[in-house]
Coordinates of C-alpha atoms in Angstrom, one line a residue:
Chain C
M1 CA 0.1 -0.2 0.1
A2 CA 1.4 3.4 -0.8
E3 CA 0.4 6.3 1.5
I4 CA 0.1 9.9 0.2
V5 CA 2.1 12.0 2.9
Q6 CA 2.3 15.4 1.2
R7 CA 0.1 17.5 -1.3
A8 CA 1.5 17.0 -4.8
C9 CA 0.3 17.8 -8.5
A10 CA 1.0 17.0 -12.0
G11 CA 0.1 18.3 -15.5
T12 CA -1.1 21.7 -16.8
M13 CA -4.3 23.4 -17.8
E14 CA -3.3 23.5 -21.3
S15 CA -6.2 22.3 -23.8
S16 CA -5.7 18.3 -24.1
D17 CA -4.1 18.1 -20.9
V18 CA -5.4 17.6 -17.2
Y19 CA -4.1 18.9 -13.9
V20 CA -4.1 16.6 -11.0
E21 CA -3.8 17.3 -7.5
I22 CA -3.4 14.8 -4.7
E23 CA -3.4 15.4 -0.9
P24 CA -3.3 12.8 2.1
G25 CA -6.8 11.8 3.3
R26 CA -8.3 9.4 5.6
E27 CA -11.7 8.4 4.2
G28 CA -10.9 6.3 1.0
I29 CA -10.6 7.9 -2.2
Q30 CA -12.4 11.4 -2.5
L31 CA -12.3 12.3 -6.1
H32 CA -13.4 15.7 -7.6
L33 CA -13.6 16.0 -11.3
E34 CA -14.0 19.0 -13.5
S35 CA -13.8 18.4 -17.3
V36 CA -14.6 20.1 -20.6
V37 CA -15.7 16.7 -21.8
R38 CA -17.5 15.6 -18.6
Q39 CA -20.8 14.9 -20.3
Q40 CA -19.1 12.8 -23.0
F41 CA -16.2 11.0 -21.0
G42 CA -16.9 11.7 -17.2
E43 CA -17.7 8.3 -16.2
A44 CA -14.5 7.0 -18.3
I45 CA -12.4 9.6 -16.4
R46 CA -13.4 8.5 -13.0
E47 CA -12.9 5.0 -13.8
T48 CA -9.3 5.6 -15.1
V49 CA -8.4 7.8 -12.2
R50 CA -9.5 5.0 -9.7
A51 CA -8.1 2.5 -11.7
V52 CA -4.6 4.0 -11.7
L53 CA -4.9 4.8 -7.9
A54 CA -5.6 1.0 -7.2
E55 CA -2.9 -0.2 -9.4
L56 CA -0.6 2.1 -7.3
G57 CA -1.9 0.9 -3.8
V58 CA -3.3 4.3 -3.0
E59 CA -6.4 3.7 -0.5
N60 CA -6.8 6.9 0.9
A61 CA -6.3 10.3 -0.8
N62 CA -8.3 13.4 -1.9
V63 CA -7.9 13.9 -5.6
S64 CA -8.9 16.8 -7.5
V65 CA -8.9 16.3 -11.4
R66 CA -9.3 19.3 -13.7
D67 CA -9.5 17.9 -17.1
R68 CA -9.1 20.0 -20.4
G69 CA -9.8 17.1 -22.8
A70 CA -6.7 14.7 -22.1
L71 CA -6.6 11.4 -23.7
D72 CA -6.8 8.4 -21.4
C73 CA -3.0 7.6 -21.5
V74 CA -2.5 11.5 -20.6
I75 CA -4.7 11.0 -17.5
R76 CA -3.0 7.7 -16.5
A77 CA 0.6 9.4 -16.6
R78 CA -0.5 12.4 -14.7
V79 CA -2.4 10.5 -11.8
E80 CA 0.7 8.4 -11.7
T81 CA 3.2 11.1 -11.5
A82 CA 1.0 13.0 -8.9
V83 CA 0.8 9.8 -6.6
R84 CA 4.8 9.4 -7.1
R85 CA 5.3 12.9 -5.8
G86 CA 2.8 12.8 -3.2
R87 CA 4.5 9.6 -1.6
G88 CA 7.4 11.6 -0.7
N89 CA 10.9 10.2 -1.1
N90 CA 11.2 7.5 -3.4
Chain E
M1 CA -21.1 71.1 -47.3
K2 CA -23.8 69.8 -45.1
G3 CA -25.1 67.1 -47.6
K4 CA -26.8 64.2 -46.0
V5 CA -25.2 64.8 -42.9
V6 CA -27.3 64.6 -39.6
G7 CA -26.1 65.3 -36.0
S8 CA -26.5 61.9 -34.4
I9 CA -27.4 58.4 -35.0
R10 CA -30.5 59.0 -33.0
E11 CA -31.8 61.7 -35.2
A12 CA -30.9 59.3 -38.3
V13 CA -32.8 56.5 -36.9
A14 CA -35.7 58.8 -36.4
L15 CA -35.5 60.3 -40.0
A16 CA -35.2 56.9 -41.4
G17 CA -38.7 56.2 -39.8
L18 CA -37.4 53.1 -38.0
K19 CA -40.8 51.7 -36.1
D20 CA -41.7 48.7 -33.9
G21 CA -41.5 45.3 -35.9
M22 CA -38.8 46.6 -38.5
T23 CA -35.7 45.0 -39.7
V24 CA -32.3 46.9 -39.2
S25 CA -29.1 45.4 -40.8
F26 CA -25.3 45.4 -40.4
H27 CA -22.2 44.3 -41.9
H28 CA -19.1 42.8 -40.1
H29 CA -15.9 44.0 -41.8
L30 CA -15.2 45.7 -38.5
R31 CA -15.3 42.3 -36.9
N32 CA -14.6 42.0 -33.0
G33 CA -13.6 45.8 -33.1
D34 CA -17.1 46.9 -34.4
Y35 CA -18.9 49.7 -32.1
V36 CA -21.6 50.6 -34.7
L37 CA -24.0 47.9 -34.1
N38 CA -23.9 48.7 -30.2
L39 CA -24.3 52.4 -31.0
V40 CA -27.2 51.9 -33.1
M41 CA -29.1 49.6 -31.0
E42 CA -28.4 51.8 -27.9
A43 CA -30.0 54.7 -29.7
V44 CA -32.9 52.5 -30.8
A45 CA -33.5 51.4 -27.4
Q46 CA -33.5 55.1 -25.9
L47 CA -36.0 55.8 -28.6
G48 CA -38.3 53.1 -27.2
I49 CA -38.6 51.1 -30.5
R50 CA -39.0 47.5 -29.8
D51 CA -39.4 44.0 -31.6
L52 CA -36.8 44.7 -34.1
T53 CA -35.0 41.9 -36.2
V54 CA -31.3 42.3 -36.5
N55 CA -30.1 41.3 -39.8
A56 CA -26.1 41.0 -39.4
S57 CA -23.6 39.3 -41.9
S58 CA -21.9 38.1 -38.7
L59 CA -21.9 38.8 -34.9
F60 CA -19.1 38.6 -32.7
D61 CA -18.6 39.1 -29.0
I62 CA -18.2 42.4 -28.9
H63 CA -21.9 42.6 -29.7
L64 CA -22.9 41.1 -26.3
P65 CA -24.9 44.0 -25.4
L66 CA -27.5 42.4 -27.8
L67 CA -28.3 40.3 -24.8
D68 CA -29.6 43.2 -22.8
H69 CA -31.7 44.3 -25.8
I70 CA -33.1 40.7 -26.2
Q71 CA -34.2 40.7 -22.6
N72 CA -35.8 44.2 -23.0
H73 CA -37.5 42.9 -26.1
V74 CA -36.0 45.6 -28.3
V75 CA -34.7 42.8 -30.4
T76 CA -36.7 39.8 -31.0
G77 CA -35.4 38.3 -33.9
I78 CA -31.8 37.6 -35.4
Q79 CA -30.8 36.8 -38.8
T80 CA -26.9 36.3 -39.3
D81 CA -24.3 34.2 -41.4
Y82 CA -22.2 33.5 -38.2
M83 CA -22.2 34.2 -34.4
S84 CA -19.1 33.7 -32.1
A85 CA -19.2 31.6 -29.1
A86 CA -19.9 34.1 -26.3
L87 CA -23.1 35.1 -28.0
G88 CA -23.9 31.6 -28.9
R89 CA -23.9 30.2 -25.6
E90 CA -26.6 32.5 -24.5
I91 CA -28.8 32.0 -27.7
S92 CA -28.4 28.0 -27.2
R93 CA -30.0 28.6 -23.7
G94 CA -33.1 29.6 -25.5
I95 CA -33.2 33.4 -24.7
L96 CA -34.5 34.7 -27.8
E97 CA -38.3 34.6 -28.7
R98 CA -38.0 33.6 -32.4
P99 CA -35.5 31.1 -33.5
V100 CA -32.0 32.5 -35.0
E101 CA -32.5 32.4 -38.9
F102 CA -28.8 31.3 -40.0
R103 CA -27.8 31.9 -43.8
T104 CA -24.6 31.7 -45.8
H105 CA -22.7 34.5 -47.1
G106 CA -24.0 33.8 -50.4
G107 CA -27.5 32.9 -49.3
R108 CA -28.0 36.3 -47.3
P109 CA -27.3 38.8 -50.2
S110 CA -29.5 36.3 -52.6
D111 CA -32.5 36.2 -49.8
I112 CA -32.1 40.2 -49.5
A113 CA -32.0 40.8 -53.4
Q114 CA -35.2 38.5 -53.6
G115 CA -37.1 40.3 -51.1
R116 CA -37.3 37.2 -48.8
T117 CA -35.6 39.1 -46.0
P118 CA -36.3 42.7 -46.6
I119 CA -34.3 45.3 -44.7
D120 CA -36.0 48.5 -43.5
V121 CA -32.7 50.6 -42.3
A122 CA -29.3 49.4 -43.0
F123 CA -26.5 50.8 -41.0
I124 CA -23.0 50.8 -42.7
A125 CA -20.1 51.4 -40.8
A126 CA -17.6 53.4 -43.2
P127 CA -13.9 54.0 -42.5
A128 CA -14.3 56.8 -44.9
A129 CA -17.2 58.7 -46.1
D130 CA -18.0 62.1 -47.8
P131 CA -21.1 64.3 -47.0
M132 CA -23.1 62.8 -49.7
G133 CA -22.5 59.2 -48.6
N134 CA -19.8 57.8 -50.9
C135 CA -18.0 55.6 -48.8
S136 CA -14.8 53.3 -48.5
G137 CA -13.2 50.8 -46.1
K138 CA -9.8 51.5 -47.4
Y139 CA -9.0 54.7 -45.8
G140 CA -8.9 56.1 -42.1
K141 CA -7.9 55.2 -38.7
S142 CA -10.7 52.5 -38.9
A143 CA -9.7 51.2 -42.1
C144 CA -10.8 47.6 -42.7
G145 CA -10.3 47.1 -46.4
S146 CA -13.2 45.5 -48.4
L147 CA -16.8 46.4 -47.7
G148 CA -18.1 43.6 -49.9
Y149 CA -20.8 42.4 -47.4
A150 CA -22.4 45.6 -47.2
Y151 CA -23.3 46.0 -50.8
P152 CA -26.8 44.2 -50.6
D153 CA -27.6 46.3 -47.5
A154 CA -26.9 49.4 -49.4
M155 CA -28.6 48.3 -52.5
Y156 CA -31.8 46.9 -51.3
A157 CA -32.6 48.4 -47.8
K158 CA -35.6 51.1 -47.7
K159 CA -33.1 53.6 -46.1
V160 CA -29.4 53.3 -45.8
V161 CA -27.5 55.2 -43.0
V162 CA -23.6 55.5 -43.3
I163 CA -21.9 55.9 -40.1
T164 CA -18.2 57.1 -40.1
D165 CA -15.3 58.5 -38.1
N166 CA -13.4 59.8 -41.2
L167 CA -15.7 62.3 -42.9
V168 CA -13.8 63.8 -46.0
D169 CA -14.4 66.3 -48.5
Y170 CA -16.8 65.7 -51.4
P171 CA -16.1 63.7 -53.5
L172 CA -14.4 60.7 -51.9
L173 CA -12.9 58.9 -54.9
D174 CA -12.3 55.2 -55.0
W175 CA -15.6 54.6 -53.1
S176 CA -17.0 51.2 -52.6
I177 CA -20.5 52.2 -52.1
P178 CA -21.6 55.2 -54.0
E179 CA -23.9 58.1 -52.6
S180 CA -26.8 57.0 -55.0
Y181 CA -27.5 54.3 -52.4
V182 CA -27.2 56.5 -49.3
D183 CA -29.8 58.6 -47.4
Y184 CA -28.1 59.8 -44.2
V185 CA -24.5 60.2 -43.1
V186 CA -23.6 60.4 -39.4
C187 CA -20.0 61.1 -38.0
V188 CA -19.1 59.6 -34.9
E189 CA -15.9 59.8 -32.7
E190 CA -14.9 56.1 -33.3
I191 CA -16.6 53.3 -35.4
G192 CA -14.4 51.0 -34.0
N193 CA -11.3 49.5 -32.2
P194 CA -8.6 49.0 -34.7
K195 CA -7.0 46.3 -32.5
G196 CA -10.2 44.2 -33.1
I197 CA -10.8 45.4 -36.6
V198 CA -7.9 43.6 -38.0
S199 CA -5.6 41.3 -36.4
G200 CA -1.8 41.4 -36.8
T201 CA -0.9 38.6 -39.1
T202 CA -2.2 35.3 -38.1
Q203 CA 1.0 33.1 -37.3
I204 CA 1.4 29.8 -39.2
T205 CA 0.8 26.8 -37.1
R206 CA 4.0 25.4 -35.3
D207 CA 2.0 22.4 -33.9
P208 CA 3.3 19.3 -35.5
V209 CA -0.3 17.7 -36.0
G210 CA -1.3 20.8 -37.7
L211 CA 1.8 20.8 -40.0
V212 CA 1.1 17.1 -40.9
M213 CA -2.3 18.1 -41.9
A214 CA -1.1 21.0 -43.9
Q215 CA 1.3 18.8 -45.8
H216 CA -1.3 16.5 -46.6
A217 CA -3.6 19.1 -47.6
A218 CA -1.0 20.6 -50.0
K219 CA -0.3 17.1 -51.6
V220 CA -3.9 16.6 -52.1
I221 CA -4.2 19.9 -54.2
E222 CA -0.9 18.9 -56.0
Y223 CA -2.0 15.6 -57.1
S224 CA -5.7 16.6 -57.8
G225 CA -5.2 17.3 -61.2
L226 CA -6.4 20.8 -60.6
L227 CA -2.9 22.4 -59.9
K228 CA -2.1 23.9 -63.2
E229 CA -1.9 27.4 -65.0
G230 CA -4.9 29.5 -64.2
F231 CA -5.6 27.5 -60.9
S232 CA -8.0 29.3 -58.3
F233 CA -8.0 28.9 -54.6
Q234 CA -9.5 29.9 -51.3
T235 CA -8.6 29.2 -47.8
G236 CA -9.5 30.1 -44.3
A237 CA -7.4 31.9 -41.7
G238 CA -6.9 29.2 -39.3
G239 CA -3.3 28.2 -38.4
A240 CA -3.4 24.8 -40.4
S241 CA -5.1 26.4 -43.4
L242 CA -2.6 29.0 -43.7
A243 CA 0.4 26.5 -43.3
A244 CA -1.3 24.5 -46.1
A245 CA -1.4 27.7 -48.3
K246 CA 2.3 28.1 -47.5
F247 CA 3.1 24.6 -48.7
L248 CA 1.2 25.2 -51.6
K249 CA 3.0 28.3 -52.4
D250 CA 6.3 26.3 -52.4
I251 CA 4.8 24.0 -54.9
M252 CA 3.4 26.6 -57.3
L253 CA 6.8 28.5 -57.2
R254 CA 8.7 25.1 -57.8
E255 CA 6.5 24.2 -60.5
Q256 CA 6.1 27.7 -62.1
I257 CA 2.3 27.5 -62.0
Q258 CA 0.5 30.9 -61.9
G259 CA -3.1 30.8 -60.7
S260 CA -6.0 33.1 -61.9
F261 CA -7.2 34.3 -58.7
G262 CA -7.3 33.8 -54.7
L263 CA -10.6 34.4 -53.2
G264 CA -12.1 35.0 -49.7
G265 CA -11.5 36.5 -46.6
I266 CA -8.0 37.7 -47.6
T267 CA -5.0 37.4 -45.3
G268 CA -1.6 38.6 -45.7
Y269 CA -0.6 35.0 -46.9
M270 CA -2.6 35.3 -49.8
V271 CA -1.2 38.8 -50.5
D272 CA 2.2 37.1 -50.2
M273 CA 1.3 34.6 -52.8
L274 CA 0.1 37.5 -55.1
Q275 CA 3.2 39.3 -54.7
A276 CA 5.4 36.2 -55.4
G277 CA 3.4 35.5 -58.6
C278 CA 1.3 32.4 -57.5
F279 CA -1.9 34.4 -58.5
R280 CA -2.7 36.9 -61.2
S281 CA -5.4 38.5 -58.7
L282 CA -7.1 38.4 -55.3
L283 CA -10.9 38.7 -55.3
D284 CA -11.7 40.2 -51.8
V285 CA -14.9 40.3 -49.9
Q286 CA -13.4 41.0 -46.4
C287 CA -9.7 41.8 -45.2
F288 CA -8.4 39.6 -42.3
D289 CA -5.5 41.5 -41.5
L290 CA -3.4 44.8 -42.1
K291 CA -1.3 43.5 -44.8
A292 CA -4.6 42.7 -46.9
V293 CA -5.8 46.0 -46.1
E294 CA -2.7 47.7 -47.3
S295 CA -2.7 45.5 -50.5
I296 CA -6.5 46.2 -51.4
R297 CA -5.9 50.0 -51.0
T298 CA -2.5 50.0 -53.2
D299 CA -2.5 47.0 -55.6
P300 CA -5.0 47.0 -58.6
R301 CA -4.6 43.4 -59.0
H302 CA -6.3 43.2 -55.4
Q303 CA -10.1 43.8 -56.1
E304 CA -13.0 44.4 -53.8
I305 CA -16.1 42.2 -54.7
S306 CA -19.7 42.2 -53.2
A307 CA -21.2 39.3 -51.3
M308 CA -23.6 38.8 -54.4
H309 CA -20.4 38.6 -56.5
Y310 CA -18.6 36.4 -54.1
A311 CA -21.2 33.8 -53.6
S312 CA -24.8 34.4 -54.4
P313 CA -26.9 31.3 -55.9
S314 CA -29.4 33.5 -57.5
H315 CA -27.4 36.2 -59.2
R316 CA -26.3 35.4 -62.8
S317 CA -23.1 34.1 -61.7
A318 CA -20.7 34.3 -58.6
V319 CA -16.9 33.9 -58.1
V320 CA -17.4 30.8 -56.1
D321 CA -18.7 29.2 -59.3
S322 CA -15.3 29.6 -60.8
L323 CA -13.4 28.2 -58.0
D324 CA -11.1 25.1 -58.2
V325 CA -10.0 24.3 -54.6
V326 CA -11.3 25.5 -51.2
I327 CA -9.9 24.6 -47.9
L328 CA -12.5 24.6 -45.1
G329 CA -12.7 23.7 -41.5
A330 CA -15.1 21.8 -39.2
T331 CA -16.1 21.2 -35.7
E332 CA -17.8 17.8 -36.7
I333 CA -18.0 16.0 -39.9
D334 CA -20.0 12.6 -40.2
T335 CA -19.7 9.4 -42.4
D336 CA -21.7 11.0 -45.0
F337 CA -19.5 14.0 -45.1
N338 CA -22.0 16.5 -43.7
V339 CA -20.1 19.3 -42.0
N340 CA -20.8 21.0 -38.8
V341 CA -19.6 24.7 -38.4
H342 CA -22.4 26.0 -36.3
T343 CA -22.1 24.2 -33.0
D344 CA -19.4 22.6 -30.9
S345 CA -19.7 18.6 -30.1
G346 CA -22.0 19.6 -27.2
G347 CA -24.7 21.5 -29.4
C348 CA -23.7 25.0 -28.2
I349 CA -23.7 27.7 -31.2
M350 CA -20.3 28.6 -31.6
G351 CA -19.9 29.6 -35.4
G352 CA -21.9 29.7 -38.6
S353 CA -21.4 28.8 -42.4
G354 CA -20.1 32.2 -43.5
G355 CA -18.8 31.2 -46.9
H356 CA -18.6 27.5 -45.8
S357 CA -21.6 26.3 -47.9
D358 CA -21.1 28.6 -50.8
T359 CA -17.5 27.7 -51.7
A360 CA -18.2 24.1 -51.2
A361 CA -21.0 24.2 -53.4
G362 CA -18.9 26.1 -56.1
A363 CA -15.6 24.6 -56.0
K364 CA -14.3 21.7 -57.9
L365 CA -12.6 20.5 -54.9
S366 CA -14.0 21.2 -51.3
M367 CA -11.2 19.9 -48.6
I368 CA -12.1 19.8 -44.9
I369 CA -9.0 20.1 -42.8
A370 CA -9.4 18.9 -39.3
P371 CA -7.6 17.0 -36.7
M372 CA -8.9 13.4 -35.9
F373 CA -9.8 14.9 -32.4
R374 CA -9.7 18.1 -30.5
A375 CA -9.6 17.8 -26.8
R376 CA -10.4 14.1 -26.8
L377 CA -13.5 14.7 -29.0
P378 CA -13.6 12.9 -32.2
I379 CA -14.2 15.1 -35.5
V380 CA -15.6 12.1 -37.4
T381 CA -19.2 11.3 -36.1
D382 CA -22.1 8.9 -37.2
H383 CA -24.3 12.1 -37.6
V384 CA -23.1 15.6 -37.0
T385 CA -25.2 17.7 -34.4
C386 CA -26.1 20.4 -37.3
V387 CA -25.8 20.0 -40.8
S388 CA -24.0 23.3 -42.0
T389 CA -22.8 22.0 -45.4
P390 CA -24.4 18.8 -46.7
G391 CA -21.9 16.2 -47.6
K392 CA -22.7 16.1 -51.5
D393 CA -20.6 19.3 -51.4
I394 CA -17.7 18.1 -49.8
D395 CA -14.9 16.0 -51.6
V396 CA -12.4 15.2 -49.1
L397 CA -11.6 15.0 -45.4
V398 CA -7.7 15.7 -44.4
T399 CA -6.5 14.6 -40.8
Q400 CA -3.1 14.0 -39.5
G401 CA -4.3 10.3 -39.4
G402 CA -5.4 10.0 -43.1
I403 CA -7.4 11.1 -45.8
A404 CA -10.8 10.1 -46.3
V405 CA -12.5 10.8 -50.0
N406 CA -16.2 11.0 -50.6
E407 CA -17.1 8.1 -52.8
K408 CA -18.9 10.7 -55.1
N409 CA -15.5 11.7 -56.3
R410 CA -13.8 8.3 -57.3
E411 CA -11.2 10.0 -59.7
L412 CA -10.0 12.0 -56.8
K413 CA -9.7 8.8 -54.8
E414 CA -7.7 6.9 -57.6
R415 CA -5.5 9.9 -58.0
L416 CA -4.7 10.3 -54.3
T417 CA -4.2 6.5 -54.0
A418 CA -1.9 6.3 -57.1
A419 CA 0.2 9.3 -55.5
G420 CA 0.9 7.4 -52.4
L421 CA -1.2 9.5 -50.1
P422 CA -2.7 7.8 -47.0
V423 CA -6.2 7.4 -48.3
L424 CA -8.6 5.4 -46.1
D425 CA -12.3 5.0 -45.7
I426 CA -14.1 7.5 -43.4
H427 CA -15.6 4.8 -41.3
A428 CA -11.9 3.4 -40.9
L429 CA -10.8 7.0 -40.0
K430 CA -13.5 7.5 -37.4
E431 CA -12.5 3.9 -35.7
K432 CA -9.0 5.0 -35.8
A433 CA -9.8 8.1 -33.8
E434 CA -12.0 6.4 -31.5
R435 CA -9.3 3.8 -30.4
I436 CA -7.2 6.8 -29.1
T437 CA -10.1 8.8 -27.6
G438 CA -12.7 6.2 -26.5
K439 CA -16.2 6.5 -27.7
P440 CA -17.9 9.7 -26.5
R441 CA -21.3 9.5 -24.9
Q442 CA -24.1 10.8 -26.9
M443 CA -25.1 14.4 -25.7
P444 CA -28.7 15.0 -24.9
H445 CA -30.2 18.2 -26.4
G446 CA -33.1 20.4 -25.2
D447 CA -36.3 20.4 -26.8
R448 CA -36.7 23.7 -28.1
V449 CA -35.5 25.0 -31.6
V450 CA -33.1 27.9 -31.0
A451 CA -32.0 28.3 -34.6
N452 CA -33.1 27.4 -38.1
V453 CA -30.1 26.8 -40.6
I454 CA -31.2 27.9 -44.0
S455 CA -29.2 26.7 -47.2
R456 CA -27.9 29.0 -49.6
E457 CA -30.9 28.4 -51.8
G458 CA -33.2 29.4 -49.1
A459 CA -34.7 26.1 -47.9
L460 CA -34.8 25.0 -44.3
Q461 CA -31.6 22.7 -43.9
D462 CA -31.4 21.9 -40.4
V463 CA -32.4 23.0 -37.0
I464 CA -30.3 23.8 -33.9
Y465 CA -31.9 22.8 -30.4
S466 CA -31.3 24.3 -27.1
V467 CA -28.6 23.2 -24.7
P468 CA -30.1 22.0 -21.4
D469 CA -28.6 23.9 -18.5
E470 CA -25.6 22.4 -16.7
E471 CA -26.8 20.7 -13.5

């Protein structure tokens, strides 16, 4: 299991990118999503974020995802980077 | 000399006899720098006139004060060829009593000339005018170049008011619109903000995806069989379209091909092509940048044309009928090659046909250039949200991931395939994009019709529905 010990972020607010912020949490995964394609891809984005967190063993964290129309692979990379930064020294 | 000069816009509105329920018209050469529409509508509102229809060749975000006039029932109808996104978003919420009537840049003058959309009072923003109303777009601090879209208004409106910030001695030479059409002249401090009227030169895209698309586009033209002596061409002002023009210019110079004319909305890049000898002439209904304004003022090969001459389907002929190739954009294109340029993928109004349908109908080769997807939304869909230009008028779609040719143009498909270009079926292109983006969920639309899209021939082509409020 990976513990998020510090606030961390990854990504940008550029079009076709996503800005992910992660902070320590105690009540499972609290996911906040804003997206320019929320109506078309909102569910798909939530699934991807939760899947990446699960793969990396993150069970408790507050995650804010501000999506500007990023592809799935971009979302995965940004979430993973945010998690690695939030785990502290690795 | 007093001539036809009156003291204020308000006075001109009153003298012109504007009353409740009438139609006023505007042209859009001052683009997002235009002050005239807002000045006139403010005067009209102060006079207590209501229930007006605004017929404008295009509307921009600077015209957002229209929203107040709609709320106060000063404006209850809009006829236009294009509406920018901030205004479109509000219209899409259903704030206007009657649906917007969208026409094309050719359909508008055609319908005005045939009396289908009569104009009671036309207001013409003129960067230079004399006291009798001879006016031009080429001179003055608010110079915009061509006044092409204002011609039908001047010729067919019952009353014509010229509004200028540059009143010159009679006679103004090199006029666009002559005094014989003009009833009143008003001189104001400023008709527009030069920064919004003409942009600096739009930069050619440096985005690698845009450059690949542009290279494909230039090659499609090169191998289409149309690129030869006397070739004619129109392109948009988007970054990728301009890059395509630049690659085309290189090919034309290398092969020593001189075209007959470049058409459009003219940018500095088309002026460069004229000066380099790629074309014998430019035919210009609207200038997009300072270089185009300078060129139309000084170079006799660069000619102003009226909206009728540009694109009307009901006049004896129009330049689009003689056009070889046009490069156009799209927010969506479906597997039948129908193109949407009115709404975004969510159904919200953010544009309009402009000359899209007219040039597509006239040109021998109509090319759509677009990325496979924008911000995760695929360009190719099963059915476009709004049919702006029917698929029968589109020949080819160029993306970074391949080139799809409309089945109706078998010869082009064979030529491009033989040239080794990446031709693929439009359904395959759609799947290719969706493998990268995922399949978007269908967007629900509201139940109210907020706009009617009228074809260039005057028939109802499609409707645009309201967009439900975000929860």
